[in-house]
PDB file of C-alpha atoms in Angstrom:
ATOM      1  CA  MET A   1      -2.610 -48.199  48.412  1.00 45.00           C
ATOM      2  CA  ASP A   2      -3.644 -44.664  47.201  1.00 48.00           C
ATOM      3  CA  LEU A   3      -3.376 -44.586  43.505  1.00 46.00           C
ATOM      4  CA  PHE A   4      -1.555 -41.616  43.624  1.00 46.00           C
ATOM      5  CA  ASP A   5       1.285 -43.003  45.354  1.00 50.00           C
ATOM      6  CA  PHE A   6       1.985 -45.770  42.545  1.00 51.00           C
ATOM      7  CA  HIS A   7       5.454 -45.609  40.828  1.00 58.00           C
ATOM      8  CA  LEU A   8       7.992 -47.923  39.166  1.00 56.00           C
ATOM      9  CA  ASP A   9      10.630 -49.297  39.918  1.00 64.00           C
ATOM     10  CA  ARG A  10      13.428 -48.691  37.246  1.00 65.00           C
ATOM     11  CA  HIS A  11      14.351 -52.421  37.552  1.00 66.00           C
ATOM     12  CA  SER A  12      10.492 -53.630  37.158  1.00 70.00           C
ATOM     13  CA  PRO A  13       9.782 -55.353  33.769  1.00 71.00           C
ATOM     14  CA  LEU A  14       7.294 -52.745  33.041  1.00 66.00           C
ATOM     15  CA  TYR A  15       9.342 -49.836  33.423  1.00 63.00           C
ATOM     16  CA  GLN A  16      11.580 -51.754  31.067  1.00 65.00           C
ATOM     17  CA  ILE A  17       9.085 -52.461  28.414  1.00 68.00           C
ATOM     18  CA  LEU A  18       7.589 -48.894  28.876  1.00 65.00           C
ATOM     19  CA  ILE A  19      11.056 -47.288  28.030  1.00 67.00           C
ATOM     20  CA  GLY A  20      11.730 -49.745  25.433  1.00 63.00           C
ATOM     21  CA  SER A  21       8.418 -48.657  23.733  1.00 69.00           C
ATOM     22  CA  ALA A  22       9.212 -45.263  24.098  1.00 64.00           C
ATOM     23  CA  VAL A  23      12.613 -45.575  22.664  1.00 63.00           C
ATOM     24  CA  VAL A  24      11.039 -47.443  19.778  1.00 63.00           C
ATOM     25  CA  THR A  25       8.211 -45.138  18.760  1.00 69.00           C
ATOM     26  CA  THR A  26      11.143 -42.648  18.887  1.00 70.00           C
ATOM     27  CA  VAL A  27      13.355 -44.118  16.420  1.00 61.00           C
ATOM     28  CA  ILE A  28      10.211 -44.950  14.245  1.00 63.00           C
ATOM     29  CA  ASN A  29       9.137 -41.312  13.940  1.00 63.00           C
ATOM     30  CA  ILE A  30      12.609 -39.894  13.080  1.00 64.00           C
ATOM     31  CA  THR A  31      13.038 -42.642  10.311  1.00 56.00           C
ATOM     32  CA  TRP A  32       9.592 -41.673   9.044  1.00 49.00           C
ATOM     33  CA  PHE A  33       9.644 -37.970   8.970  1.00 52.00           C
ATOM     34  CA  LEU A  34      13.540 -38.972   7.445  1.00 55.00           C
ATOM     35  CA  ILE A  35      11.898 -40.716   4.412  1.00 52.00           C
ATOM     36  CA  SER A  36       9.196 -38.724   4.176  1.00 48.00           C
ATOM     37  CA  SER A  37      11.461 -35.644   3.619  1.00 49.00           C
ATOM     38  CA  ILE A  38      13.766 -37.662   1.075  1.00 50.00           C
ATOM     39  CA  LEU A  39      10.799 -38.990  -0.860  1.00 42.00           C
ATOM     40  CA  ASN A  40       9.004 -35.552  -0.687  1.00 47.00           C
ATOM     41  CA  GLY A  41      12.584 -33.821  -1.966  1.00 46.00           C
ATOM     42  CA  ILE A  42      12.478 -36.565  -5.060  1.00 47.00           C
ATOM     43  CA  VAL A  43       8.901 -35.977  -6.076  1.00 46.00           C
ATOM     44  CA  ARG A  44       9.510 -32.030  -6.570  1.00 48.00           C
ATOM     45  CA  ARG A  45      12.363 -32.649  -8.175  1.00 52.00           C
ATOM     46  CA  VAL A  46      10.887 -34.927 -10.589  1.00 54.00           C
ATOM     47  CA  ARG A  47       8.281 -32.434 -11.263  1.00 62.00           C
ATOM     48  CA  LEU A  48      10.895 -30.103 -12.788  1.00 85.00           C
ATOM     49  CA  ARG A  49      12.306 -30.066 -16.065  1.00 87.00           C
ATOM     50  CA  ALA A  50      15.202 -28.014 -16.735  1.00 89.00           C
ATOM     51  CA  LYS A  51      15.018 -26.974 -20.417  1.00 91.00           C
ATOM     52  CA  ALA A  52      17.301 -23.994 -21.876  1.00 94.00           C
ATOM     53  CA  HIS A  53      15.293 -20.894 -23.789  1.00 94.00           C
ATOM     54  CA  ASP A  54      16.832 -18.595 -26.631  1.00 95.00           C
ATOM     55  CA  PHE A  55      16.168 -15.630 -26.975  1.00 95.00           C
ATOM     56  CA  VAL A  56      16.821 -12.505 -28.569  1.00 94.00           C
ATOM     57  CA  LEU A  57      16.649  -8.613 -27.527  1.00 95.00           C
ATOM     58  CA  GLY A  58      16.844  -7.092 -30.815  1.00 90.00           C
ATOM     59  CA  GLU A  59      17.198  -8.415 -34.392  1.00 88.00           C
ATOM     60  CA  GLY A  60      19.723  -6.620 -35.617  1.00 86.00           C
ATOM     61  CA  LYS A  61      21.937  -6.494 -31.958  1.00 90.00           C
ATOM     62  CA  THR A  62      25.231  -7.774 -33.149  1.00 93.00           C
ATOM     63  CA  ARG A  63      28.733  -8.425 -31.225  1.00 94.00           C
ATOM     64  CA  VAL A  64      29.333  -4.749 -31.727  1.00 93.00           C
ATOM     65  CA  ASP A  65      26.286  -3.639 -30.076  1.00 92.00           C
ATOM     66  CA  TYR A  66      26.681  -6.163 -27.336  1.00 94.00           C
ATOM     67  CA  GLU A  67      30.032  -5.184 -26.575  1.00 93.00           C
ATOM     68  CA  SER A  68      28.577  -1.332 -26.338  1.00 91.00           C
ATOM     69  CA  LEU A  69      25.886  -2.244 -24.279  1.00 91.00           C
ATOM     70  CA  SER A  70      28.288  -4.439 -22.025  1.00 93.00           C
ATOM     71  CA  GLN A  71      29.786  -1.210 -21.175  1.00 94.00           C
ATOM     72  CA  ASP A  72      27.329  -0.114 -18.915  1.00 96.00           C
ATOM     73  CA  ILE A  73      25.806  -3.402 -18.308  1.00 97.00           C
ATOM     74  CA  SER A  74      27.664  -5.887 -16.242  1.00 97.00           C
ATOM     75  CA  GLY A  75      25.807  -8.926 -17.305  1.00 96.00           C
ATOM     76  CA  PHE A  76      22.116 -10.758 -17.891  1.00 98.00           C
ATOM     77  CA  HIS A  77      19.762 -12.707 -14.933  1.00 98.00           C
ATOM     78  CA  CYS A  78      16.764 -14.194 -14.669  1.00 98.00           C
ATOM     79  CA  LEU A  79      14.708 -14.193 -11.069  1.00 97.00           C
ATOM     80  CA  VAL A  80      12.642 -16.818 -10.413  1.00 97.00           C
ATOM     81  CA  VAL A  81       9.435 -15.780  -8.854  1.00 97.00           C
ATOM     82  CA  ARG A  82       7.866 -18.636  -8.361  1.00 96.00           C
ATOM     83  CA  TYR A  83       6.148 -22.114 -10.029  1.00 96.00           C
ATOM     84  CA  GLY A  84       2.737 -21.486 -10.831  1.00 96.00           C
ATOM     85  CA  THR A  85       0.845 -17.625 -11.429  1.00 96.00           C
ATOM     86  CA  ASP A  86      -0.316 -15.463  -8.689  1.00 95.00           C
ATOM     87  CA  GLU A  87      -3.531 -15.976  -9.133  1.00 93.00           C
ATOM     88  CA  TYR A  88      -3.927 -19.944  -9.225  1.00 94.00           C
ATOM     89  CA  ILE A  89      -1.706 -20.549  -6.448  1.00 95.00           C
ATOM     90  CA  SER A  90      -3.788 -17.808  -4.229  1.00 92.00           C
ATOM     91  CA  LYS A  91      -7.479 -18.898  -5.238  1.00 92.00           C
ATOM     92  CA  MET A  92      -7.212 -22.702  -6.685  1.00 92.00           C
ATOM     93  CA  ALA A  93      -4.024 -24.330  -5.347  1.00 93.00           C
ATOM     94  CA  ASN A  94      -4.097 -27.076  -2.852  1.00 94.00           C
ATOM     95  CA  ASP A  95      -1.577 -27.625   0.042  1.00 93.00           C
ATOM     96  CA  THR A  96       1.406 -29.509  -1.836  1.00 91.00           C
ATOM     97  CA  GLU A  97       0.770 -26.517  -4.920  1.00 93.00           C
ATOM     98  CA  ARG A  98       0.821 -23.703  -2.586  1.00 94.00           C
ATOM     99  CA  TYR A  99       3.919 -25.145  -0.942  1.00 93.00           C
ATOM    100  CA  GLU A 100       5.866 -25.741  -4.099  1.00 93.00           C
ATOM    101  CA  GLY A 101       4.403 -22.515  -5.643  1.00 94.00           C
ATOM    102  CA  ARG A 102       5.940 -20.579  -2.701  1.00 94.00           C
ATOM    103  CA  GLN A 103       7.981 -17.785  -3.546  1.00 94.00           C
ATOM    104  CA  GLN A 104      11.549 -18.862  -5.210  1.00 94.00           C
ATOM    105  CA  LEU A 105      13.293 -15.559  -5.513  1.00 94.00           C
ATOM    106  CA  LYS A 106      16.227 -17.341  -7.233  1.00 96.00           C
ATOM    107  CA  ILE A 107      18.890 -15.929  -9.617  1.00 97.00           C
ATOM    108  CA  VAL A 108      19.915 -17.706 -12.824  1.00 97.00           C
ATOM    109  CA  PRO A 109      22.518 -16.700 -15.174  1.00 97.00           C
ATOM    110  CA  ILE A 110      21.675 -15.770 -18.821  1.00 97.00           C
ATOM    111  CA  SER A 111      24.593 -16.502 -21.185  1.00 97.00           C
ATOM    112  CA  VAL A 112      25.190 -14.643 -24.381  1.00 96.00           C
ATOM    113  CA  SER A 113      26.299 -16.326 -27.550  1.00 96.00           C
ATOM    114  CA  PHE A 114      26.611 -15.246 -31.521  1.00 95.00           C
ATOM    115  CA  ASP A 115      24.893 -16.659 -34.269  1.00 93.00           C
ATOM    116  CA  GLN A 116      25.936 -17.373 -37.843  1.00 93.00           C
ATOM    117  CA  ASN A 117      25.036 -13.904 -38.729  1.00 91.00           C
ATOM    118  CA  ASP A 118      26.995 -12.627 -35.600  1.00 94.00           C
ATOM    119  CA  ARG A 119      23.697 -11.639 -33.898  1.00 94.00           C
ATOM    120  CA  ALA A 120      23.423 -11.776 -29.935  1.00 95.00           C
ATOM    121  CA  VAL A 121      21.225 -15.005 -28.462  1.00 96.00           C
ATOM    122  CA  PHE A 122      20.746 -15.117 -25.044  1.00 97.00           C
ATOM    123  CA  THR A 123      20.076 -18.257 -23.066  1.00 97.00           C
ATOM    124  CA  LEU A 124      17.985 -19.119 -20.241  1.00 96.00           C
ATOM    125  CA  ASN A 125      18.048 -22.158 -18.217  1.00 95.00           C
ATOM    126  CA  LEU A 126      15.110 -22.673 -16.446  1.00 95.00           C
ATOM    127  CA  LYS A 127      13.565 -25.482 -14.689  1.00 94.00           C
ATOM    128  CA  ILE A 128      10.068 -25.393 -15.600  1.00 95.00           C
ATOM    129  CA  HIS A 129       7.459 -27.283 -13.282  1.00 95.00           C
ATOM    130  CA  ARG A 130       5.514 -29.986 -14.739  1.00 93.00           C
ATOM    131  CA  SER A 131       1.774 -28.796 -13.453  1.00 93.00           C
ATOM    132  CA  LEU A 132       2.404 -25.412 -12.005  1.00 96.00           C
ATOM    133  CA  GLY A 133       4.628 -23.786 -14.912  1.00 95.00           C
ATOM    134  CA  THR A 134       7.301 -21.135 -14.001  1.00 97.00           C
ATOM    135  CA  GLN A 135       6.657 -17.171 -13.254  1.00 97.00           C
ATOM    136  CA  PHE A 136       9.979 -15.780 -13.684  1.00 98.00           C
ATOM    137  CA  LYS A 137      11.582 -11.943 -14.615  1.00 97.00           C
ATOM    138  CA  CYS A 138      14.956 -11.037 -16.263  1.00 98.00           C
ATOM    139  CA  PHE A 139      16.977  -7.729 -15.415  1.00 98.00           C
ATOM    140  CA  ALA A 140      20.310  -6.210 -16.635  1.00 98.00           C
ATOM    141  CA  GLU A 141      22.673  -5.515 -13.967  1.00 98.00           C
ATOM    142  CA  ALA A 142      23.732  -2.217 -14.743  1.00 98.00           C
ATOM    143  CA  ARG A 143      27.251  -1.392 -13.815  1.00 97.00           C
ATOM    144  CA  SER A 144      26.661   1.637 -11.351  1.00 97.00           C
ATOM    145  CA  LEU A 145      23.681   3.626 -10.415  1.00 97.00           C
ATOM    146  CA  GLU A 146      24.972   6.254 -12.600  1.00 97.00           C
ATOM    147  CA  GLN A 147      24.868   4.074 -15.567  1.00 97.00           C
ATOM    148  CA  VAL A 148      20.868   2.698 -14.957  1.00 97.00           C
ATOM    149  CA  PRO A 149      19.512   5.355 -16.987  1.00 97.00           C
ATOM    150  CA  LYS A 150      21.993   4.772 -19.975  1.00 96.00           C
ATOM    151  CA  ALA A 151      20.931   0.610 -19.842  1.00 96.00           C
ATOM    152  CA  ILE A 152      17.657   1.656 -19.493  1.00 97.00           C
ATOM    153  CA  GLU A 153      17.654   3.523 -22.884  1.00 96.00           C
ATOM    154  CA  ALA A 154      19.374   0.571 -24.286  1.00 94.00           C
ATOM    155  CA  LEU A 155      17.010  -1.644 -23.593  1.00 96.00           C
ATOM    156  CA  LYS A 156      14.352   0.485 -24.737  1.00 95.00           C
ATOM    157  CA  LYS A 157      15.962   0.336 -27.992  1.00 93.00           C
ATOM    158  CA  CYS A 158      15.693  -3.983 -28.314  1.00 94.00           C
ATOM    159  CA  GLU A 159      12.214  -4.559 -30.171  1.00 95.00           C
ATOM    160  CA  HIS A 160      11.369  -7.480 -27.850  1.00 96.00           C
ATOM    161  CA  ALA A 161      12.177  -6.124 -24.807  1.00 97.00           C
ATOM    162  CA  SER A 162       8.919  -4.138 -22.735  1.00 97.00           C
ATOM    163  CA  ASP A 163       7.653  -2.998 -19.481  1.00 97.00           C
ATOM    164  CA  ILE A 164      11.518  -1.553 -18.752  1.00 97.00           C
ATOM    165  CA  LYS A 165      11.879  -0.284 -15.342  1.00 96.00           C
ATOM    166  CA  GLN A 166      14.657   0.451 -12.467  1.00 97.00           C
ATOM    167  CA  SER A 167      14.171  -2.112  -9.781  1.00 95.00           C
ATOM    168  CA  ASP A 168      12.275  -0.717  -6.570  1.00 91.00           C
ATOM    169  CA  SER A 169      14.220  -2.870  -3.846  1.00 89.00           C
ATOM    170  CA  TYR A 170      17.544  -2.189  -2.842  1.00 90.00           C
ATOM    171  CA  HIS A 171      18.768  -3.683  -5.749  1.00 95.00           C
ATOM    172  CA  ARG A 172      18.529  -0.344  -7.698  1.00 96.00           C
ATOM    173  CA  THR A 173      21.409  -1.561  -9.863  1.00 97.00           C
ATOM    174  CA  ARG A 174      19.036  -4.066 -11.714  1.00 98.00           C
ATOM    175  CA  VAL A 175      16.583  -2.704 -14.947  1.00 98.00           C
ATOM    176  CA  TYR A 176      13.952  -5.499 -15.380  1.00 98.00           C
ATOM    177  CA  PHE A 177      12.187  -6.298 -18.571  1.00 98.00           C
ATOM    178  CA  LEU A 178       9.407  -8.291 -20.096  1.00 98.00           C
ATOM    179  CA  LEU A 179      10.305 -10.413 -23.059  1.00 98.00           C
ATOM    180  CA  ASP A 180       7.629 -10.264 -25.868  1.00 96.00           C
ATOM    181  CA  GLN A 181       8.212 -14.410 -26.813  1.00 95.00           C
ATOM    182  CA  PHE A 182       6.567 -15.684 -23.545  1.00 97.00           C
ATOM    183  CA  VAL A 183       2.844 -15.219 -22.012  1.00 97.00           C
ATOM    184  CA  THR A 184       2.618 -12.239 -19.403  1.00 97.00           C
ATOM    185  CA  VAL A 185       0.915 -12.711 -15.924  1.00 97.00           C
ATOM    186  CA  GLU A 186       0.121 -10.600 -13.743  1.00 94.00           C
ATOM    187  CA  SER A 187       1.097 -10.960 -10.046  1.00 92.00           C
ATOM    188  CA  ILE A 188      -0.531  -9.928  -6.529  1.00 88.00           C
ATOM    189  CA  ASN A 189       0.500  -6.673  -7.025  1.00 86.00           C
ATOM    190  CA  SER A 190      -0.867  -4.916  -9.881  1.00 81.00           C
ATOM    191  CA  ALA A 191       1.853  -2.956 -11.009  1.00 87.00           C
ATOM    192  CA  VAL A 192       4.028  -6.012 -11.207  1.00 92.00           C
ATOM    193  CA  LYS A 193       3.677  -8.216 -14.121  1.00 96.00           C
ATOM    194  CA  ASN A 194       6.375 -11.221 -15.205  1.00 97.00           C
ATOM    195  CA  ASN A 195       6.898 -13.487 -17.697  1.00 98.00           C
ATOM    196  CA  TYR A 196       5.651 -17.178 -17.322  1.00 97.00           C
ATOM    197  CA  ILE A 197       6.216 -20.622 -18.841  1.00 96.00           C
ATOM    198  CA  PHE A 198       3.402 -23.152 -19.178  1.00 95.00           C
ATOM    199  CA  PRO A 199       3.756 -26.551 -17.458  1.00 91.00           C
ATOM    200  CA  GLU A 200       5.863 -28.768 -19.704  1.00 76.00           C
TER     201      GLU A 200
END
């Protein structure tokens, strides 16, 4: 019999074994993929620790000042840039760290309350990566493009805010700023600096 004329009968035991093996292999691969994905997701979550950070923009900023600020600013937010610094991710990170250190660009709201002296205290709830730390930048959302200059001037009067700039992206109503109570790191773009919290 010519070797190339060989074929399997669908009812033959060998055919049934081959089909059965293919099905079992496929099920095992799918199951392993699902289990691995779930376990990796759990591990990534374990590496993140949520923590609240309080800060003040200005020592003398009271409820009245905040209400005045709110005429031009609708709210304060934080852009989570990535876990880790750009330098570490690009030069020293392993494959897992590069994946976990990919850009996040998640928006986290910043809440405000007032202490016993009626001073405005902002609270930022961030997830801090246990081995990479977290890179972020806060911004104020101006109520309109026309109010962006007023928002910038108001933030310039806050002694704990610096590097105050209007967003270069299509979110032109955002006014980004750095907070002096956190470390400042450079990004891949040398013109952009972000705040950073070390691993905890």
